[in-house]
Amino acid sequence: MTTASTRTTARGAVVEVSNLRKSYGDRTVVDGVSFTVEEGEIFGILGPNGAGKTTTVESIEGLRVPDAGRIRVAGLDPVADHAAVTQVLGAQLQESELQAKLTVREALELYAALYPNPADWRPLAERLGLTAQLKTRFGVLSGGQKQRLFIALALIGNPRVVVLDELTTGLDPRARRDTWEIVEDVRARGVTVLLVTHFMEEAQRLCDRIALIDKGRITALDTPRGLISRTAGSTVISFTPSAPLDEEELAALPALASVEYKDDRITLGGTDDTVTALLTLLARHRITAHQLRVTDATLDDAFLDLTGAA
Ligand SMILES: Nc1ncnc2c1ncn2[C@@H]1O[C@H](COP(=O)(O)OP(=O)(O)OP(=O)(O)O)[C@@H](O)[C@H]1O
């Protein structure tokens, strides 16, 4: 289980979003979104397709102009102070933004030249495992290598905040895990990370806090653990009883959220209180619980529960 959610982070807000609204025609796609990102945290934005995630982060980057609301990045307005914001905020490029013929080294040099105090690209390339690819053209890099280059380019201006949108989409599980380690390393160096993702496992592993966005609104904002504990049935208990159990007695267990009977196995959703009471009930009837498993609900369960996407 990740320790990310237990880190202490509060060093002051570096990104502030207050009552952000954006419509396209008569469709409101961001409808009063507010949150703050603390310096040094990995803040996740999670939500179904079309929820308004990219619109929100691109407004923070100053690439879209909000209809209403207030955004500050390190105290700066992303639209009015756009040039200054690009110096403190590094954004991941989209694939279409790099020419296929450019080598990794040329891309690093080109982007370093955009900043007054860029990072030295050599150790950056080394850290991201790109040293062997410096002469390779962008067009022939693997998906994982391209993502590493995008992370390097997002970091080359020594930003305080980096925005990573759909970072690991299309990567194989190995490359995805390698990328997660890189993101953790970026944060360990004091950079605040704003991460947009579809992957629950990624959000659970990396994020200190997550804003769940659905239909342009934040439906929950908490640590991964906090989101899971809001789920009805955050603890899942399954077992095979050695003798039949009274269904009414089971139904009366405290904090019980669900009961499922399948073959001779019983699965309950509940809390720690449910587990304790179940064990007492079993002991009272001298019933043994074979293959007793007690597991936590996952962020997946919380997501479905909290976005109503089930
Ligand atoms: N420039 C635009 N013009 C018109 N509609 C747009 C524009 N950009 C986004 N939209 C619409 O706004 C809604 C939110 O889009 P957005 O890209 O912010 O969602 P998202 O949560 O990032 O989705 P996904 O996970 O699919 O990338 C979508 O329905 C999208 O079609």
Short mmCIF file of C-alpha atoms and ligand atoms in Angstrom, two decimals:
data_model
loop_
_atom_site.label_atom_id
_atom_site.label_comp_id
_atom_site.label_asym_id
_atom_site.label_seq_id
_atom_site.Cartn_x
_atom_site.Cartn_y
_atom_site.Cartn_z
CA MET A 1 0.00 0.00 0.00
CA THR A 2 1.27 3.42 -0.87
CA THR A 3 2.65 5.74 1.71
CA ALA A 4 1.92 8.73 -0.51
CA SER A 5 -1.39 9.43 1.18
CA THR A 6 0.22 9.61 4.59
CA ARG A 7 2.88 12.14 3.68
CA THR A 8 2.70 15.50 5.30
CA THR A 9 2.48 18.05 2.54
CA ALA A 10 1.11 21.34 3.72
CA ARG A 11 3.65 23.95 2.77
CA GLY A 12 1.18 26.40 1.29
CA ALA A 13 -0.93 26.41 -1.83
CA VAL A 14 0.93 26.71 -5.12
CA VAL A 15 -2.15 26.26 -7.33
CA GLU A 16 -5.49 27.79 -6.40
CA VAL A 17 -8.63 27.23 -8.43
CA SER A 18 -11.81 28.91 -7.28
CA ASN A 19 -15.25 28.49 -8.84
CA LEU A 20 -13.87 27.77 -12.32
CA ARG A 21 -16.49 27.70 -15.09
CA LYS A 22 -16.16 26.98 -18.78
CA SER A 23 -18.80 26.36 -21.44
CA TYR A 24 -18.57 25.45 -25.09
CA GLY A 25 -21.66 26.83 -26.80
CA ASP A 26 -24.52 26.06 -24.47
CA ARG A 27 -22.69 23.10 -22.86
CA THR A 28 -21.13 23.78 -19.48
CA VAL A 29 -18.16 21.41 -19.19
CA VAL A 30 -16.57 22.86 -16.03
CA ASP A 31 -19.18 23.95 -13.55
CA GLY A 32 -17.81 25.65 -10.44
CA VAL A 33 -14.61 23.70 -9.76
CA SER A 34 -12.56 24.75 -6.71
CA PHE A 35 -9.43 23.19 -5.19
CA THR A 36 -5.94 24.05 -4.03
CA VAL A 37 -2.74 22.13 -4.62
CA GLU A 38 -0.17 22.30 -1.84
CA GLU A 39 3.49 22.79 -2.63
CA GLY A 40 5.25 19.43 -2.86
CA GLU A 41 2.23 17.18 -3.26
CA ILE A 42 1.08 14.95 -6.08
CA PHE A 43 -2.48 16.05 -6.71
CA GLY A 44 -4.59 13.80 -8.91
CA ILE A 45 -7.53 14.75 -11.09
CA LEU A 46 -9.58 11.68 -11.84
CA GLY A 47 -12.84 11.33 -13.68
CA PRO A 48 -14.72 9.66 -16.51
CA ASN A 49 -14.21 10.64 -20.17
CA GLY A 50 -15.44 14.13 -20.91
CA ALA A 51 -15.65 15.07 -17.21
CA GLY A 52 -13.74 18.32 -17.75
CA LYS A 53 -10.29 17.27 -16.50
CA THR A 54 -8.25 18.54 -19.45
CA THR A 55 -10.27 21.74 -19.66
CA THR A 56 -9.47 22.34 -15.98
CA VAL A 57 -5.73 21.73 -16.23
CA GLU A 58 -5.41 23.63 -19.51
CA SER A 59 -7.08 26.59 -17.81
CA ILE A 60 -4.44 26.31 -15.08
CA GLU A 61 -1.77 26.31 -17.80
CA GLY A 62 -3.32 29.42 -19.33
CA LEU A 63 -4.15 27.59 -22.57
CA ARG A 64 -7.90 28.08 -22.16
CA VAL A 65 -9.63 31.19 -20.94
CA PRO A 66 -12.20 30.50 -18.20
CA ASP A 67 -15.68 32.03 -18.45
CA ALA A 68 -15.63 32.67 -14.71
CA GLY A 69 -13.64 31.89 -11.60
CA ARG A 70 -10.17 32.63 -10.35
CA ILE A 71 -6.95 30.69 -10.91
CA ARG A 72 -3.56 31.43 -9.39
CA VAL A 73 -0.32 29.57 -10.00
CA ALA A 74 2.34 30.66 -7.54
CA GLY A 75 0.21 33.79 -7.11
CA LEU A 76 0.09 34.50 -10.87
CA ASP A 77 -2.90 34.66 -13.20
CA PRO A 78 -2.32 32.07 -15.99
CA VAL A 79 -3.93 34.30 -18.64
CA ALA A 80 -2.88 37.80 -17.62
CA ASP A 81 0.61 36.70 -16.49
CA HIS A 82 1.03 33.94 -19.06
CA ALA A 83 4.73 34.45 -19.75
CA ALA A 84 5.56 34.42 -16.02
CA VAL A 85 3.40 31.32 -15.46
CA THR A 86 5.28 29.36 -18.12
CA GLN A 87 8.42 29.91 -16.04
CA VAL A 88 6.99 28.23 -12.94
CA LEU A 89 4.73 25.65 -14.54
CA GLY A 90 5.99 22.86 -16.77
CA ALA A 91 3.46 21.09 -18.96
CA GLN A 92 3.70 17.79 -20.71
CA LEU A 93 3.66 18.17 -24.47
CA GLN A 94 1.28 16.31 -26.71
CA GLU A 95 2.89 13.94 -29.22
CA SER A 96 1.90 16.16 -32.15
CA GLU A 97 3.97 19.02 -30.73
CA LEU A 98 7.35 17.41 -31.47
CA GLN A 99 8.74 16.84 -34.94
CA ALA A 100 9.49 13.19 -35.70
CA LYS A 101 12.93 14.05 -37.12
CA LEU A 102 14.17 15.85 -34.01
CA THR A 103 16.65 13.83 -31.94
CA VAL A 104 16.24 13.55 -28.17
CA ARG A 105 19.28 15.78 -27.68
CA GLU A 106 18.01 18.41 -30.11
CA ALA A 107 14.61 18.46 -28.40
CA LEU A 108 16.24 18.92 -24.98
CA GLU A 109 18.49 21.71 -26.26
CA LEU A 110 15.65 23.42 -28.09
CA TYR A 111 13.37 23.48 -25.06
CA ALA A 112 16.18 24.41 -22.64
CA ALA A 113 16.76 27.51 -24.79
CA LEU A 114 13.21 28.71 -24.00
CA TYR A 115 14.05 29.31 -20.33
CA PRO A 116 16.34 31.83 -18.64
CA ASN A 117 17.55 29.30 -16.04
CA PRO A 118 17.02 25.86 -17.52
CA ALA A 119 18.05 22.63 -15.85
CA ASP A 120 21.21 21.03 -17.23
CA TRP A 121 19.68 18.57 -19.71
CA ARG A 122 22.47 15.98 -19.35
CA PRO A 123 21.76 14.86 -15.76
CA LEU A 124 18.04 15.23 -16.50
CA ALA A 125 18.36 12.83 -19.46
CA GLU A 126 20.43 10.51 -17.29
CA ARG A 127 17.83 10.50 -14.51
CA LEU A 128 15.11 9.71 -17.00
CA GLY A 129 17.09 6.90 -18.62
CA LEU A 130 17.42 8.71 -21.96
CA THR A 131 21.21 8.93 -22.26
CA ALA A 132 21.41 6.01 -24.71
CA GLN A 133 18.73 7.63 -26.89
CA LEU A 134 20.24 11.11 -27.24
CA LYS A 135 20.92 10.62 -30.95
CA THR A 136 17.64 8.81 -31.61
CA ARG A 137 14.96 10.63 -33.56
CA PHE A 138 11.71 11.26 -31.70
CA GLY A 139 9.66 9.42 -34.34
CA VAL A 140 11.32 6.07 -33.63
CA LEU A 141 11.28 6.18 -29.81
CA SER A 142 9.12 3.63 -28.00
CA GLY A 143 5.99 4.84 -26.19
CA GLY A 144 7.78 4.70 -22.83
CA GLN A 145 10.81 6.59 -24.17
CA LYS A 146 8.55 9.29 -25.63
CA GLN A 147 6.84 9.72 -22.26
CA ARG A 148 10.21 10.00 -20.53
CA LEU A 149 11.23 12.68 -23.01
CA PHE A 150 7.95 14.55 -22.39
CA ILE A 151 8.63 14.45 -18.66
CA ALA A 152 12.19 15.71 -19.26
CA LEU A 153 10.88 18.57 -21.42
CA ALA A 154 8.26 19.45 -18.79
CA LEU A 155 11.05 19.66 -16.20
CA ILE A 156 13.68 21.44 -18.25
CA GLY A 157 12.66 24.91 -17.13
CA ASN A 158 13.10 23.94 -13.44
CA PRO A 159 9.38 24.43 -12.76
CA ARG A 160 7.77 24.52 -9.33
CA VAL A 161 4.72 22.72 -10.69
CA VAL A 162 4.48 20.14 -13.44
CA VAL A 163 1.24 19.10 -15.14
CA LEU A 164 1.14 15.54 -16.43
CA ASP A 165 -2.00 14.66 -18.40
CA GLU A 166 -2.67 11.00 -19.26
CA LEU A 167 0.99 10.27 -18.74
CA THR A 168 0.92 6.49 -18.98
CA THR A 169 -1.90 5.93 -21.47
CA GLY A 170 -0.74 3.41 -24.05
CA LEU A 171 2.25 2.20 -22.05
CA ASP A 172 2.84 -1.44 -21.16
CA PRO A 173 2.74 -2.35 -17.43
CA ARG A 174 6.56 -2.28 -17.09
CA ALA A 175 6.91 1.15 -18.72
CA ARG A 176 3.97 2.40 -16.64
CA ARG A 177 5.65 1.34 -13.40
CA ASP A 178 8.97 2.88 -14.49
CA THR A 179 7.12 6.13 -15.21
CA TRP A 180 5.53 6.07 -11.74
CA GLU A 181 8.98 5.84 -10.18
CA ILE A 182 10.07 8.83 -12.22
CA VAL A 183 7.05 10.84 -11.02
CA GLU A 184 7.87 9.92 -7.41
CA ASP A 185 11.46 10.99 -8.00
CA VAL A 186 10.25 14.32 -9.45
CA ARG A 187 8.20 14.96 -6.32
CA ALA A 188 11.07 13.89 -4.07
CA ARG A 189 13.02 16.76 -5.63
CA GLY A 190 10.38 19.19 -4.43
CA VAL A 191 8.36 19.67 -7.62
CA THR A 192 4.58 19.78 -7.18
CA VAL A 193 2.80 17.41 -9.56
CA LEU A 194 -0.69 17.85 -10.99
CA LEU A 195 -1.61 14.50 -12.49
CA VAL A 196 -4.59 13.79 -14.73
CA THR A 197 -5.27 10.10 -15.01
CA HIS A 198 -7.80 7.41 -15.86
CA PHE A 199 -5.89 4.73 -14.00
CA MET A 200 -7.08 4.00 -10.48
CA GLU A 201 -3.98 2.04 -9.58
CA GLU A 202 -1.83 4.95 -10.73
CA ALA A 203 -3.84 7.46 -8.70
CA GLN A 204 -3.86 5.22 -5.62
CA ARG A 205 -0.13 4.64 -5.80
CA LEU A 206 1.03 8.17 -6.59
CA CYS A 207 -1.41 10.78 -5.36
CA ASP A 208 -1.45 12.46 -1.97
CA ARG A 209 -4.92 13.79 -2.72
CA ILE A 210 -7.37 13.26 -5.52
CA ALA A 211 -10.19 15.40 -6.88
CA LEU A 212 -12.86 13.24 -8.47
CA ILE A 213 -14.50 15.21 -11.29
CA ASP A 214 -17.76 14.16 -12.87
CA LYS A 215 -19.80 16.21 -15.34
CA GLY A 216 -17.74 19.31 -14.67
CA ARG A 217 -18.05 19.21 -10.88
CA ILE A 218 -15.88 17.91 -8.08
CA THR A 219 -17.80 15.06 -6.48
CA ALA A 220 -15.14 14.23 -3.87
CA LEU A 221 -11.72 15.50 -2.83
CA ASP A 222 -9.66 13.47 -0.40
CA THR A 223 -6.65 11.20 0.05
CA PRO A 224 -6.95 7.87 -1.78
CA ARG A 225 -7.54 6.20 1.59
CA GLY A 226 -10.14 8.79 2.52
CA LEU A 227 -12.01 8.24 -0.76
CA ILE A 228 -12.01 4.49 -0.24
CA SER A 229 -13.28 4.81 3.30
CA ARG A 230 -16.24 6.86 2.00
CA THR A 231 -17.27 3.92 -0.11
CA ALA A 232 -20.12 1.91 1.35
CA GLY A 233 -18.48 -1.41 2.19
CA SER A 234 -14.89 -0.17 2.36
CA THR A 235 -13.88 -3.50 3.91
CA VAL A 236 -14.67 -6.69 2.04
CA ILE A 237 -14.96 -9.93 4.06
CA SER A 238 -15.37 -13.31 2.40
CA PHE A 239 -15.44 -16.79 3.94
CA THR A 240 -16.92 -20.26 3.72
CA PRO A 241 -18.77 -21.12 6.96
CA SER A 242 -18.39 -24.65 8.36
CA ALA A 243 -22.18 -24.72 9.01
CA PRO A 244 -25.12 -22.67 7.71
CA LEU A 245 -25.44 -19.20 9.17
CA ASP A 246 -28.68 -17.48 10.01
CA GLU A 247 -29.32 -14.88 7.29
CA GLU A 248 -31.16 -12.54 9.65
CA GLU A 249 -28.28 -12.56 12.11
CA LEU A 250 -25.88 -11.74 9.25
CA ALA A 251 -28.14 -8.96 7.99
CA ALA A 252 -28.08 -7.41 11.48
CA LEU A 253 -24.28 -7.03 11.56
CA PRO A 254 -23.20 -3.41 12.20
CA ALA A 255 -22.23 -1.19 9.25
CA LEU A 256 -23.12 -3.92 6.78
CA ALA A 257 -23.29 -2.51 3.23
CA SER A 258 -23.76 -5.66 1.17
CA VAL A 259 -24.16 -9.44 1.42
CA GLU A 260 -23.55 -11.86 -1.42
CA TYR A 261 -24.02 -15.64 -1.36
CA LYS A 262 -22.22 -17.62 -4.05
CA ASP A 263 -22.05 -21.41 -3.83
CA ASP A 264 -20.97 -21.99 -0.24
CA ARG A 265 -19.14 -18.67 0.03
CA ILE A 266 -20.40 -15.52 1.71
CA THR A 267 -19.01 -12.06 0.86
CA LEU A 268 -19.85 -9.07 3.01
CA GLY A 269 -19.10 -5.39 2.45
CA GLY A 270 -18.79 -3.39 5.63
CA THR A 271 -16.25 -1.85 7.97
CA ASP A 272 -13.86 -3.07 10.66
CA ASP A 273 -16.86 -3.13 13.02
CA THR A 274 -18.56 -5.61 10.71
CA VAL A 275 -15.52 -7.91 10.85
CA THR A 276 -15.36 -7.80 14.66
CA ALA A 277 -19.07 -8.52 15.04
CA LEU A 278 -18.92 -11.32 12.47
CA LEU A 279 -16.09 -13.04 14.34
CA THR A 280 -18.09 -12.79 17.59
CA LEU A 281 -21.17 -14.23 15.86
CA LEU A 282 -19.17 -17.11 14.41
CA ALA A 283 -17.59 -17.89 17.79
CA ARG A 284 -20.98 -17.85 19.49
CA HIS A 285 -22.31 -20.48 17.08
CA ARG A 286 -19.01 -22.39 17.07
CA ILE A 287 -18.82 -21.97 13.30
CA THR A 288 -15.42 -21.88 11.61
CA ALA A 289 -14.78 -19.43 8.76
CA HIS A 290 -12.77 -21.32 6.15
CA GLN A 291 -10.53 -19.30 3.82
CA LEU A 292 -11.42 -16.08 5.60
CA ARG A 293 -10.26 -13.08 3.56
CA VAL A 294 -10.50 -9.48 4.71
CA THR A 295 -9.49 -6.94 2.06
CA ASP A 296 -9.84 -3.20 1.51
CA ALA A 297 -12.10 -1.90 -1.20
CA THR A 298 -10.07 -0.30 -3.98
CA LEU A 299 -10.09 3.16 -5.47
CA ASP A 300 -11.95 1.54 -8.38
CA ASP A 301 -14.84 0.74 -6.04
CA ALA A 302 -14.73 4.27 -4.63
CA PHE A 303 -14.67 5.78 -8.12
CA LEU A 304 -17.74 3.83 -9.25
CA ASP A 305 -19.52 4.62 -6.02
CA LEU A 306 -18.69 8.33 -5.98
CA THR A 307 -19.14 9.15 -9.67
CA GLY A 308 -22.24 7.03 -10.10
CA ALA A 309 -20.48 5.48 -13.08
CA ALA A 310 -21.41 1.93 -12.03
N1 LIG B 1 -12.46 23.20 -27.65
C1 LIG B 1 -13.61 22.56 -27.39
N2 LIG B 1 -14.74 22.85 -28.05
C2 LIG B 1 -15.90 22.23 -27.78
N3 LIG B 1 -16.05 21.27 -26.84
C3 LIG B 1 -14.95 20.93 -26.16
C4 LIG B 1 -13.68 21.54 -26.38
N4 LIG B 1 -12.78 21.00 -25.53
C5 LIG B 1 -13.45 20.08 -24.81
N5 LIG B 1 -14.75 20.04 -25.18
C6 LIG B 1 -15.78 19.18 -24.58
O1 LIG B 1 -15.79 19.43 -23.21
C7 LIG B 1 -16.00 18.24 -22.48
C8 LIG B 1 -14.88 18.07 -21.47
O2 LIG B 1 -13.66 17.82 -22.16
P1 LIG B 1 -12.29 17.54 -21.42
O3 LIG B 1 -11.28 17.25 -22.50
O4 LIG B 1 -12.01 18.63 -20.48
O5 LIG B 1 -12.66 16.23 -20.63
P2 LIG B 1 -11.70 15.15 -19.96
O6 LIG B 1 -12.26 14.91 -18.61
O7 LIG B 1 -10.29 15.59 -20.05
O8 LIG B 1 -11.98 13.91 -20.89
P3 LIG B 1 -11.05 12.67 -21.34
O9 LIG B 1 -10.84 11.85 -20.13
O10 LIG B 1 -11.91 11.99 -22.34
O11 LIG B 1 -9.79 13.26 -21.90
C9 LIG B 1 -16.05 17.12 -23.50
O12 LIG B 1 -17.40 16.78 -23.73
C10 LIG B 1 -15.44 17.72 -24.73
O13 LIG B 1 -16.01 17.17 -25.88
#
